[in-house]
Amino acid sequence: MKYEIANTLCCIIIEGIWGDGRVGVIALDDMSFFDGDCSSHPLKATAVIGECSFDRSMCDWKNNTEAPPPLQELGSHRTTTKFTKHAQEAQEGLTWRLASIISRPANLQDHTFRAPTGYVFFDIFNQATAQNPVLRSPDFAASQNDALCLSFWFAPFGRGEATALSVFRVELTPPEGEKEQRLLIWKMATKKFDTSRPDWMYGQVSVATLTAYRVEFEGEATDGGFALDDVTFYDGNCQTRPERAAVEPPPSEKF
């Protein structure tokens, strides 16, 4: 469907996504265009900045993990070191990435549609020291509202008991001369979970919005990982879930 706005050729694509059921249908009818602005109906269909179900891409979220060393290195005799497929997969696991048919943790299904793919994860194994892959949100402008509720689904897996997932609020307008301030607002470790058969769990936390900020999911693991799906934001404060993921002091007392 093509049309012109201010002498610019535009294109609208209406896309449906097949869920996990055998039968499903969405019907459309009576599509029209009117001059001027209008509000979204229903309200639940309004696009939300930072919202992502990771079905096709990482949306505006970016992997912010420091680049790992190259797979090929020159030794003292300037000969190329050969790395196995296992070593390459281990290195790729140091970053957040989209699940694929051939690369996903413990056959975990997507939370949104229970499809084989459609989420992001990091999977770290056999590392001597803890690795910290970071998934970064787009930048958010300051808002007159006190807070937004960050909502997401997560799934822990792996053998390492020290594996953890944290959420940070990064202040984008720190005092002059100071670096960006990272405030820990949510943290969950795998110590008390059965990670042999990972399953999705719900998480949420309030994020202060009076100043410009972004959100970062940071993993920590030597032998394990986390999957993440269906990230979105709602207006207002919310109670931290799970309750044991709460950290002190509350974010509202920091900003």
Coordinates of N, CA and C in Angstrom, one line a residue:
M1 N 0.8 -1.2 0.0 CA 0.0 0.0 0.0 C 0.9 1.2 0.0
K2 N 0.8 2.1 -1.0 CA 1.6 3.2 -1.2 C 0.8 4.5 -1.3
Y3 N 1.3 5.6 -0.7 CA 0.6 6.8 -0.7 C 1.6 8.0 -0.5
E4 N 1.1 9.2 -0.7 CA 2.0 10.3 -0.6 C 1.7 11.2 0.6
I5 N 2.7 11.6 1.4 CA 2.6 12.6 2.4 C 3.6 13.7 2.2
A6 N 3.1 14.9 2.0 CA 4.0 16.1 1.7 C 5.0 15.7 0.6
N7 N 4.4 15.2 -0.5 CA 5.2 14.9 -1.7 C 6.3 13.8 -1.5
T8 N 6.1 13.0 -0.4 CA 7.0 11.9 -0.1 C 6.3 10.6 -0.3
L9 N 6.8 9.7 -1.1 CA 6.2 8.4 -1.2 C 6.4 7.6 0.0
C10 N 5.3 7.1 0.6 CA 5.4 6.3 1.8 C 4.8 4.9 1.5
C11 N 5.1 4.0 2.4 CA 4.6 2.6 2.3 C 4.2 2.1 3.7
I12 N 3.0 1.5 3.8 CA 2.5 0.9 5.0 C 2.5 -0.6 4.8
I13 N 3.0 -1.3 5.7 CA 3.0 -2.8 5.7 C 2.3 -3.3 6.9
I14 N 1.2 -4.1 6.7 CA 0.5 -4.7 7.8 C 1.0 -6.2 7.8
E15 N 1.6 -6.6 8.9 CA 2.2 -7.9 9.1 C 1.5 -8.7 10.2
G16 N 1.2 -9.9 9.9 CA 0.7 -10.8 11.0 C 1.8 -11.8 11.3
I17 N 1.8 -12.3 12.6 CA 2.7 -13.3 13.0 C 2.0 -14.5 13.5
W18 N 2.3 -15.6 13.0 CA 1.6 -16.9 13.3 C 2.1 -17.3 14.7
G19 N 1.2 -17.6 15.6 CA 1.5 -18.1 16.9 C 1.8 -19.6 17.0
D20 N 1.7 -20.2 18.2 CA 2.0 -21.6 18.3 C 0.9 -22.5 18.1
G21 N -0.4 -22.0 17.9 CA -1.5 -22.8 17.7 C -1.6 -23.2 16.2
R22 N -2.4 -24.3 16.0 CA -2.5 -24.8 14.6 C -3.5 -23.9 13.8
V23 N -4.4 -23.2 14.5 CA -5.4 -22.4 13.8 C -5.3 -21.0 14.4
G24 N -5.4 -20.0 13.5 CA -5.4 -18.6 13.9 C -5.7 -17.7 12.8
V25 N -6.5 -16.7 13.0 CA -6.9 -15.8 11.9 C -7.0 -14.4 12.5
I26 N -6.6 -13.4 11.6 CA -6.9 -12.0 11.9 C -7.5 -11.4 10.6
A27 N -8.6 -10.7 10.7 CA -9.3 -10.2 9.6 C -9.2 -8.6 9.6
L28 N -9.1 -8.0 8.4 CA -9.0 -6.6 8.3 C -10.1 -6.1 7.3
D29 N -10.6 -4.9 7.6 CA -11.7 -4.4 6.7 C -11.7 -2.9 6.8
D30 N -12.3 -2.2 5.8 CA -12.6 -0.8 5.8 C -11.4 0.1 6.2
M31 N -10.3 0.0 5.6 CA -9.1 0.8 5.8 C -9.3 2.1 5.1
S32 N -9.0 3.2 5.9 CA -9.2 4.6 5.3 C -8.1 5.5 5.9
F33 N -7.9 6.6 5.2 CA -6.9 7.6 5.6 C -7.6 8.9 5.8
F34 N -7.3 9.7 6.8 CA -7.9 11.0 7.1 C -6.8 12.0 7.3
D35 N -7.0 13.2 7.0 CA -6.0 14.3 7.2 C -5.9 14.6 8.7
G36 N -4.7 14.9 9.1 CA -4.4 15.3 10.5 C -4.0 14.2 11.4
D37 N -3.7 14.5 12.7 CA -3.3 13.6 13.7 C -4.5 12.9 14.3
C38 N -4.2 11.7 14.9 CA -5.3 11.0 15.6 C -4.6 10.2 16.7
S39 N -5.4 9.8 17.7 CA -4.9 8.9 18.8 C -5.0 7.5 18.4
S40 N -4.2 6.6 19.0 CA -4.3 5.2 18.7 C -5.4 4.5 19.4
H41 N -6.1 3.6 18.7 CA -7.1 2.8 19.2 C -7.0 1.3 18.8
P42 N -7.1 0.3 19.6 CA -7.2 0.5 21.1 C -5.9 1.0 21.7
L43 N -5.9 1.4 22.9 CA -4.7 2.0 23.5 C -3.6 1.0 23.7
K44 N -4.0 -0.3 23.8 CA -2.9 -1.3 23.9 C -2.1 -1.5 22.7
A45 N -2.6 -1.0 21.5 CA -1.9 -1.1 20.3 C -0.9 0.0 20.1
T46 N -0.9 1.0 21.0 CA 0.0 2.1 20.8 C 1.5 1.7 20.9
A47 N 2.3 2.1 19.9 CA 3.7 1.8 19.9 C 4.4 2.3 21.1
V48 N 5.3 1.5 21.8 CA 6.0 1.9 23.0 C 7.5 1.9 22.7
I49 N 8.1 3.1 22.9 CA 9.6 3.1 22.7 C 10.3 2.1 23.7
G50 N 11.2 1.4 23.1 CA 11.9 0.4 23.9 C 11.2 -1.0 23.9
E51 N 10.0 -1.1 23.5 CA 9.3 -2.4 23.5 C 9.8 -3.3 22.4
C52 N 10.0 -4.6 22.7 CA 10.5 -5.5 21.8 C 10.2 -6.9 22.2
S53 N 9.7 -7.7 21.2 CA 9.4 -9.1 21.4 C 10.5 -10.0 20.8
F54 N 11.5 -9.4 20.1 CA 12.6 -10.1 19.5 C 12.2 -11.2 18.5
D55 N 11.1 -11.0 17.9 CA 10.7 -12.0 16.9 C 11.5 -12.0 15.6
R56 N 11.8 -10.8 15.2 CA 12.6 -10.7 13.9 C 13.9 -10.0 14.1
S57 N 14.0 -9.2 15.1 CA 15.3 -8.4 15.3 C 15.3 -8.0 16.8
M58 N 16.4 -7.2 17.1 CA 16.6 -6.7 18.5 C 15.9 -5.3 18.6
C59 N 15.1 -4.9 17.6 CA 14.5 -3.6 17.7 C 15.5 -2.5 17.9
D60 N 15.3 -1.7 18.8 CA 16.3 -0.6 19.1 C 17.3 -1.0 20.2
W61 N 17.2 -2.2 20.7 CA 18.2 -2.7 21.7 C 19.5 -3.1 21.0
K62 N 20.6 -2.8 21.7 CA 21.9 -3.1 21.1 C 22.8 -3.9 22.1
N63 N 23.5 -4.8 21.5 CA 24.5 -5.5 22.3 C 25.7 -4.5 22.6
N64 N 25.9 -4.2 23.9 CA 26.9 -3.3 24.3 C 28.1 -3.9 25.0
T65 N 28.2 -5.2 24.8 CA 29.3 -6.0 25.4 C 30.6 -5.6 24.7
E66 N 31.7 -5.4 25.5 CA 33.0 -5.2 24.9 C 33.4 -6.3 23.9
A67 N 34.0 -5.9 22.8 CA 34.3 -6.8 21.8 C 35.3 -7.9 22.3
P68 N 35.1 -9.2 22.1 CA 36.0 -10.2 22.5 C 37.2 -10.2 21.7
P69 N 38.3 -10.9 22.1 CA 39.5 -10.9 21.2 C 39.2 -11.7 20.0
P70 N 40.0 -11.4 18.9 CA 39.7 -12.1 17.6 C 40.0 -13.6 17.7
L71 N 39.3 -14.3 16.9 CA 39.5 -15.8 16.9 C 40.8 -16.2 16.4
Q72 N 41.4 -15.4 15.5 CA 42.7 -15.8 15.0 C 43.8 -14.8 15.6
E73 N 44.8 -15.4 16.2 CA 45.9 -14.6 16.8 C 47.2 -15.1 16.2
L74 N 48.2 -14.2 16.1 CA 49.5 -14.6 15.6 C 50.4 -14.9 16.9
G75 N 51.0 -16.0 16.9 CA 51.9 -16.4 18.0 C 53.3 -15.8 17.8
S76 N 54.2 -16.3 18.7 CA 55.6 -15.8 18.7 C 56.3 -16.1 17.3
H77 N 55.8 -17.2 16.7 CA 56.4 -17.6 15.4 C 55.6 -17.2 14.3
R78 N 54.6 -16.3 14.5 CA 53.7 -15.7 13.5 C 53.0 -16.8 12.7
T79 N 52.5 -17.8 13.4 CA 51.6 -18.8 12.8 C 50.2 -18.6 13.3
T80 N 49.3 -18.9 12.4 CA 47.9 -18.7 12.7 C 47.4 -19.8 13.6
T81 N 46.7 -19.4 14.7 CA 46.1 -20.4 15.7 C 44.8 -20.8 15.2
K82 N 44.5 -22.1 15.1 CA 43.3 -22.7 14.6 C 42.3 -22.9 15.8
F83 N 41.1 -22.4 15.7 CA 40.1 -22.5 16.7 C 39.0 -23.5 16.3
T84 N 38.6 -24.3 17.2 CA 37.5 -25.3 16.9 C 36.2 -24.6 16.8
K85 N 35.1 -25.3 16.3 CA 33.8 -24.7 16.3 C 33.3 -24.5 17.7
H86 N 33.7 -25.4 18.6 CA 33.3 -25.2 20.0 C 33.9 -23.9 20.6
A87 N 35.1 -23.6 20.3 CA 35.7 -22.4 20.8 C 35.0 -21.2 20.2
Q88 N 34.6 -21.2 18.9 CA 34.0 -20.1 18.3 C 32.6 -19.9 18.9
E89 N 31.8 -21.0 19.2 CA 30.5 -20.8 19.9 C 30.7 -20.3 21.3
A90 N 31.7 -20.7 22.0 CA 32.0 -20.2 23.3 C 32.2 -18.7 23.3
Q91 N 32.9 -18.2 22.3 CA 33.2 -16.8 22.2 C 32.0 -16.0 21.8
E92 N 31.1 -16.5 20.9 CA 29.9 -15.9 20.5 C 29.0 -15.8 21.7
G93 N 29.0 -16.7 22.6 CA 28.2 -16.7 23.8 C 28.4 -15.6 24.8
L94 N 29.6 -14.9 24.6 CA 29.9 -13.8 25.5 C 29.1 -12.6 25.2
T95 N 28.2 -12.6 24.2 CA 27.4 -11.4 23.9 C 25.9 -11.8 23.8
W96 N 25.0 -10.8 23.9 CA 23.6 -11.1 23.7 C 23.3 -11.3 22.2
R97 N 22.5 -12.3 21.9 CA 22.2 -12.6 20.5 C 20.8 -13.2 20.3
L98 N 20.3 -13.1 19.1 CA 19.0 -13.6 18.8 C 19.1 -15.2 18.8
A99 N 18.1 -15.8 19.3 CA 18.0 -17.3 19.2 C 17.7 -17.7 17.8
S100 N 18.3 -18.8 17.4 CA 18.1 -19.4 16.1 C 17.8 -20.9 16.2
I101 N 17.4 -21.5 15.1 CA 17.1 -22.9 15.1 C 18.3 -23.8 15.6
I102 N 19.5 -23.3 15.1 CA 20.7 -24.1 15.4 C 21.4 -23.6 16.6
S103 N 21.0 -22.5 17.2 CA 21.7 -21.9 18.4 C 20.7 -21.3 19.3
R104 N 20.3 -22.1 20.3 CA 19.4 -21.7 21.4 C 19.6 -22.5 22.6
P105 N 19.4 -22.0 23.8 CA 19.7 -22.7 25.0 C 18.7 -23.7 25.4
A106 N 19.1 -25.0 25.5 CA 18.3 -26.1 26.1 C 16.9 -26.2 25.4
N107 N 16.9 -25.9 24.1 CA 15.7 -26.0 23.3 C 14.5 -25.1 23.9
L108 N 14.9 -24.0 24.5 CA 13.9 -23.1 25.1 C 13.1 -22.5 24.0
Q109 N 11.8 -22.4 24.2 CA 10.9 -21.8 23.2 C 10.6 -20.4 23.5
D110 N 10.3 -19.6 22.5 CA 9.9 -18.2 22.6 C 8.8 -18.0 23.5
H111 N 8.8 -17.0 24.4 CA 7.7 -16.8 25.3 C 6.5 -16.2 24.6
T112 N 6.7 -15.4 23.6 CA 5.5 -14.7 22.9 C 4.6 -15.7 22.2
F113 N 5.2 -16.6 21.4 CA 4.3 -17.5 20.6 C 4.7 -18.9 20.8
R114 N 5.6 -19.2 21.7 CA 6.0 -20.6 21.9 C 6.6 -21.2 20.6
A115 N 7.3 -20.3 19.9 CA 8.0 -20.7 18.6 C 9.4 -21.1 19.0
P116 N 10.1 -21.8 18.1 CA 11.5 -22.2 18.4 C 12.4 -21.0 18.6
T117 N 12.2 -19.9 18.0 CA 13.0 -18.7 18.1 C 12.1 -17.5 18.4
G118 N 12.8 -16.4 18.7 CA 12.0 -15.2 19.0 C 12.4 -14.5 20.3
Y119 N 13.6 -14.7 20.7 CA 14.1 -14.0 22.0 C 15.6 -13.8 21.9
V120 N 16.2 -13.1 22.9 CA 17.6 -13.0 22.9 C 18.2 -13.7 24.1
F121 N 19.4 -14.0 24.1 CA 20.1 -14.7 25.2 C 21.6 -14.6 25.2
F122 N 22.2 -14.9 26.3 CA 23.7 -15.1 26.3 C 23.9 -16.4 27.0
D123 N 24.9 -17.1 26.5 CA 25.2 -18.4 27.0 C 26.7 -18.6 27.1
I124 N 27.2 -18.4 28.3 CA 28.6 -18.4 28.6 C 29.0 -19.8 29.3
F125 N 30.1 -20.4 28.8 CA 30.5 -21.6 29.4 C 32.0 -21.8 29.4
N126 N 32.5 -22.4 30.4 CA 33.9 -22.8 30.6 C 34.8 -21.5 30.5
Q127 N 34.4 -20.5 31.3 CA 35.2 -19.3 31.4 C 35.9 -19.2 32.7
A128 N 37.2 -18.9 32.7 CA 37.9 -18.8 34.0 C 37.5 -17.7 34.9
T129 N 37.0 -16.6 34.3 CA 36.6 -15.4 35.0 C 35.1 -15.1 34.6
A130 N 34.4 -14.4 35.4 CA 33.0 -14.0 35.1 C 33.0 -13.0 33.9
Q131 N 32.1 -13.3 33.0 CA 31.9 -12.4 31.9 C 30.6 -11.6 32.1
N132 N 30.5 -10.4 31.5 CA 29.4 -9.5 31.7 C 28.9 -8.9 30.4
P133 N 28.1 -9.7 29.7 CA 27.4 -9.2 28.5 C 26.4 -8.2 28.8
V134 N 26.3 -7.1 28.0 CA 25.4 -6.0 28.3 C 24.5 -5.8 27.1
L135 N 23.2 -5.7 27.4 CA 22.2 -5.3 26.4 C 21.6 -4.0 26.7
R136 N 21.8 -3.0 25.7 CA 21.5 -1.6 26.0 C 20.2 -1.2 25.3
S137 N 19.4 -0.4 26.0 CA 18.1 0.1 25.4 C 18.4 1.4 24.6
P138 N 17.4 1.8 23.8 CA 17.6 3.2 23.2 C 17.5 4.2 24.3
D139 N 18.0 5.4 24.0 CA 17.9 6.5 25.0 C 16.5 7.0 25.2
F140 N 16.2 7.3 26.4 CA 14.8 7.9 26.7 C 15.0 9.3 27.2
A141 N 14.1 10.2 26.7 CA 14.1 11.6 27.1 C 13.4 11.7 28.5
A142 N 13.7 12.8 29.2 CA 13.1 13.0 30.5 C 11.6 13.2 30.3
S143 N 10.9 12.8 31.4 CA 9.4 12.9 31.3 C 8.9 13.5 32.6
Q144 N 7.7 14.1 32.5 CA 7.1 14.7 33.7 C 6.6 13.7 34.6
N145 N 6.3 12.5 34.1 CA 5.9 11.4 35.0 C 7.1 11.0 35.9
D146 N 6.7 10.5 37.1 CA 7.8 10.1 38.0 C 8.5 8.9 37.6
A147 N 7.8 7.9 37.0 CA 8.4 6.6 36.7 C 7.7 5.9 35.6
L148 N 8.4 4.9 35.0 CA 7.8 3.9 34.1 C 8.0 2.5 34.7
C149 N 7.2 1.6 34.4 CA 7.4 0.2 34.9 C 8.0 -0.6 33.7
L150 N 9.2 -1.0 33.9 CA 9.8 -1.9 32.9 C 9.4 -3.3 33.2
S151 N 8.8 -4.0 32.1 CA 8.3 -5.3 32.2 C 9.0 -6.2 31.3
F152 N 9.3 -7.5 31.7 CA 10.0 -8.4 30.8 C 9.8 -9.8 31.3
W153 N 10.2 -10.8 30.5 CA 10.2 -12.2 30.8 C 11.7 -12.7 30.7
F154 N 12.1 -13.5 31.6 CA 13.5 -14.0 31.7 C 13.5 -15.5 32.0
A155 N 14.6 -16.2 31.5 CA 14.7 -17.6 31.8 C 16.2 -17.9 32.1
P156 N 16.5 -18.4 33.3 CA 17.9 -18.7 33.6 C 18.2 -20.2 33.2
F157 N 19.5 -20.4 32.8 CA 19.9 -21.8 32.5 C 21.4 -21.9 32.7
G158 N 21.8 -23.2 32.7 CA 23.3 -23.5 32.8 C 23.6 -24.1 34.2
R159 N 24.9 -24.4 34.4 CA 25.3 -25.1 35.6 C 25.9 -24.1 36.6
G160 N 26.3 -22.9 36.3 CA 27.0 -22.0 37.2 C 26.0 -21.4 38.2
E161 N 26.3 -21.6 39.5 CA 25.5 -21.0 40.5 C 25.7 -19.5 40.7
A162 N 26.7 -19.0 40.1 CA 27.0 -17.6 40.2 C 26.4 -16.8 39.1
T163 N 25.7 -17.4 38.2 CA 25.1 -16.7 37.1 C 24.0 -15.7 37.6
A164 N 24.0 -14.5 37.0 CA 23.1 -13.5 37.5 C 22.7 -12.6 36.3
L165 N 21.5 -12.0 36.5 CA 21.0 -11.0 35.5 C 20.7 -9.7 36.3
S166 N 21.2 -8.6 35.9 CA 20.9 -7.3 36.6 C 20.3 -6.3 35.6
V167 N 19.6 -5.4 36.1 CA 19.0 -4.2 35.4 C 19.6 -3.0 36.0
F168 N 20.2 -2.1 35.1 CA 20.7 -0.8 35.5 C 20.0 0.3 34.8
R169 N 19.8 1.4 35.6 CA 19.3 2.7 35.0 C 20.6 3.5 34.8
V170 N 20.8 4.0 33.6 CA 22.0 4.8 33.3 C 21.6 6.2 33.1
E171 N 22.1 7.1 33.9 CA 21.8 8.5 33.9 C 22.5 9.1 32.7
L172 N 21.8 9.8 31.8 CA 22.4 10.3 30.6 C 22.8 11.8 30.7
T173 N 22.4 12.4 31.8 CA 22.8 13.8 32.0 C 23.4 14.0 33.4
P174 N 24.6 13.4 33.6 CA 25.2 13.5 34.9 C 25.8 14.9 35.1
P175 N 26.1 15.3 36.4 CA 26.7 16.6 36.6 C 27.9 16.8 35.8
E176 N 28.2 18.0 35.4 CA 29.4 18.3 34.6 C 30.7 17.8 35.1
G177 N 31.4 17.1 34.3 CA 32.7 16.5 34.7 C 32.6 15.1 35.2
E178 N 31.4 14.6 35.4 CA 31.2 13.2 35.9 C 30.8 12.3 34.7
K179 N 31.1 11.0 34.9 CA 30.8 10.0 33.9 C 29.3 9.6 34.1
E180 N 28.8 8.8 33.1 CA 27.4 8.3 33.2 C 27.3 7.5 34.5
Q181 N 26.2 7.7 35.2 CA 25.9 7.1 36.5 C 25.0 5.8 36.2
R182 N 25.5 4.7 36.7 CA 24.7 3.4 36.5 C 24.2 3.0 37.9
L183 N 22.9 2.9 38.0 CA 22.2 2.6 39.2 C 21.6 1.2 39.1
L184 N 22.0 0.3 40.0 CA 21.4 -1.1 40.0 C 20.0 -1.0 40.5
I185 N 19.0 -1.5 39.8 CA 17.6 -1.4 40.2 C 16.9 -2.8 40.3
W186 N 17.6 -3.8 39.8 CA 17.0 -5.2 39.8 C 18.1 -6.2 39.6
K187 N 18.0 -7.3 40.4 CA 19.1 -8.3 40.2 C 18.5 -9.7 40.6
M188 N 18.8 -10.7 39.8 CA 18.3 -12.0 40.1 C 19.5 -13.0 39.8
A189 N 19.8 -13.9 40.7 CA 20.8 -14.9 40.6 C 20.1 -16.3 40.4
T190 N 20.9 -17.3 39.9 CA 20.3 -18.6 39.6 C 20.5 -19.6 40.8
K191 N 21.0 -19.1 41.9 CA 21.3 -20.1 43.0 C 20.1 -20.9 43.4
K192 N 18.9 -20.4 43.4 CA 17.8 -21.1 43.9 C 16.9 -21.6 42.8
F193 N 17.4 -21.6 41.6 CA 16.5 -22.1 40.5 C 17.0 -23.4 40.0
D194 N 16.1 -24.2 39.5 CA 16.4 -25.4 38.8 C 16.6 -25.0 37.3
T195 N 17.9 -24.9 36.9 CA 18.2 -24.4 35.6 C 18.4 -25.5 34.6
S196 N 18.2 -26.8 35.0 CA 18.3 -27.9 34.0 C 17.3 -27.9 33.0
R197 N 16.1 -27.4 33.3 CA 15.0 -27.2 32.4 C 14.4 -25.8 32.5
P198 N 15.0 -24.9 31.7 CA 14.7 -23.5 31.9 C 13.2 -23.2 31.5
D199 N 12.6 -22.3 32.2 CA 11.3 -21.8 31.9 C 11.2 -20.3 32.1
W200 N 10.2 -19.7 31.5 CA 10.1 -18.3 31.5 C 9.5 -17.8 32.9
M201 N 10.0 -16.7 33.4 CA 9.5 -16.1 34.6 C 9.3 -14.6 34.4
Y202 N 8.4 -14.0 35.1 CA 8.1 -12.6 34.9 C 8.9 -11.7 35.8
G203 N 9.3 -10.6 35.2 CA 10.1 -9.6 36.0 C 9.6 -8.2 35.7
Q204 N 9.6 -7.3 36.7 CA 9.3 -5.9 36.5 C 10.0 -5.1 37.5
V205 N 10.1 -3.8 37.2 CA 10.8 -2.9 38.1 C 10.5 -1.4 37.7
S206 N 10.4 -0.5 38.7 CA 10.1 0.9 38.4 C 11.4 1.5 37.9
V207 N 11.3 2.4 36.9 CA 12.5 3.2 36.4 C 12.1 4.7 36.5
A208 N 13.0 5.4 37.2 CA 12.7 6.9 37.3 C 12.9 7.5 36.0
T209 N 12.1 8.5 35.7 CA 12.0 9.1 34.4 C 12.2 10.7 34.4
L210 N 12.5 11.3 35.5 CA 12.5 12.7 35.6 C 13.7 13.3 34.8
T211 N 14.8 12.5 34.6 CA 15.9 12.9 33.8 C 16.1 11.9 32.7
A212 N 16.9 12.3 31.6 CA 17.1 11.4 30.5 C 17.9 10.1 31.0
Y213 N 17.6 9.0 30.4 CA 18.2 7.8 30.8 C 18.2 6.7 29.8
R214 N 18.8 5.6 30.0 CA 18.6 4.4 29.3 C 18.7 3.2 30.2
V215 N 18.3 2.0 29.8 CA 18.2 0.8 30.6 C 19.2 -0.2 30.0
E216 N 19.9 -0.9 30.9 CA 20.9 -1.9 30.5 C 20.6 -3.2 31.3
F217 N 20.5 -4.3 30.5 CA 20.5 -5.6 31.1 C 21.9 -6.1 31.1
E218 N 22.4 -6.5 32.2 CA 23.8 -7.0 32.3 C 23.8 -8.4 32.9
G219 N 24.4 -9.3 32.2 CA 24.6 -10.7 32.7 C 25.9 -10.8 33.4
E220 N 26.0 -11.9 34.2 CA 27.3 -12.3 34.9 C 27.3 -13.8 35.0
A221 N 28.3 -14.4 34.4 CA 28.4 -15.8 34.4 C 29.8 -16.3 34.0
T222 N 30.1 -17.5 34.5 CA 31.2 -18.3 34.0 C 30.8 -19.6 33.3
D223 N 29.6 -20.0 33.6 CA 29.1 -21.3 33.0 C 27.5 -21.3 33.1
G224 N 26.9 -20.5 32.3 CA 25.5 -20.4 32.3 C 25.0 -19.2 31.5
G225 N 23.7 -18.8 31.6 CA 23.2 -17.7 30.9 C 21.8 -17.4 31.2
F226 N 21.2 -16.4 30.6 CA 19.9 -16.0 30.7 C 19.3 -15.7 29.3
A227 N 18.0 -15.9 29.2 CA 17.2 -15.5 28.0 C 16.3 -14.4 28.4
L228 N 15.9 -13.6 27.4 CA 15.1 -12.4 27.7 C 14.1 -12.2 26.5
D229 N 12.9 -11.9 26.9 CA 11.8 -11.7 25.9 C 10.7 -10.8 26.3
D230 N 10.0 -10.2 25.4 CA 8.8 -9.4 25.6 C 9.1 -8.3 26.6
V231 N 10.0 -7.4 26.2 CA 10.3 -6.2 27.0 C 9.4 -5.1 26.6
T232 N 8.8 -4.5 27.6 CA 7.9 -3.3 27.4 C 7.9 -2.4 28.6
F233 N 7.2 -1.3 28.4 CA 7.1 -0.3 29.5 C 5.7 0.2 29.7
Y234 N 5.3 0.4 31.0 CA 4.0 0.9 31.3 C 4.1 2.1 32.1
D235 N 3.1 3.0 32.1 CA 3.1 4.2 32.8 C 3.0 4.0 34.3
G236 N 3.8 4.7 35.1 CA 3.6 4.7 36.6 C 4.6 3.7 37.3
N237 N 4.6 3.8 38.6 CA 5.4 2.9 39.4 C 4.8 1.5 39.5
C238 N 5.7 0.5 39.8 CA 5.2 -0.9 40.0 C 6.1 -1.6 41.0
Q239 N 5.5 -2.6 41.6 CA 6.2 -3.4 42.6 C 7.3 -4.2 41.9
T240 N 8.5 -4.3 42.5 CA 9.5 -5.2 41.9 C 9.1 -6.7 42.0
R241 N 9.2 -7.3 40.8 CA 8.9 -8.8 40.7 C 10.1 -9.5 40.0
P242 N 10.4 -10.7 40.4 CA 10.1 -11.3 41.7 C 10.6 -10.4 42.9
E243 N 10.0 -10.6 44.0 CA 10.3 -9.7 45.1 C 11.8 -9.8 45.5
R244 N 12.4 -11.0 45.4 CA 13.8 -11.2 45.8 C 14.7 -10.5 44.8
A245 N 14.2 -10.0 43.7 CA 15.1 -9.2 42.8 C 15.2 -7.8 43.2
A246 N 14.5 -7.4 44.2 CA 14.6 -6.0 44.6 C 15.9 -5.7 45.2
V247 N 16.4 -4.4 45.0 CA 17.7 -4.0 45.6 C 17.4 -2.7 46.3
E248 N 18.2 -2.3 47.3 CA 18.1 -1.1 48.1 C 19.2 -0.2 47.8
P249 N 19.0 1.1 47.8 CA 17.7 1.8 48.1 C 16.8 1.8 46.9
P250 N 15.5 2.1 47.0 CA 14.6 2.1 45.9 C 15.1 3.2 44.9
P251 N 14.8 3.0 43.6 CA 15.2 4.0 42.6 C 14.7 5.3 42.8
S252 N 13.4 5.4 43.4 CA 12.8 6.8 43.5 C 13.6 7.6 44.5
E253 N 14.4 7.0 45.4 CA 15.2 7.8 46.3 C 16.5 8.3 45.7
K254 N 16.8 7.8 44.5 CA 18.1 8.2 43.9 C 17.9 9.3 42.9
F255 N 16.8 9.4 42.3 CA 16.6 10.4 41.3 C 15.3 11.2 41.6

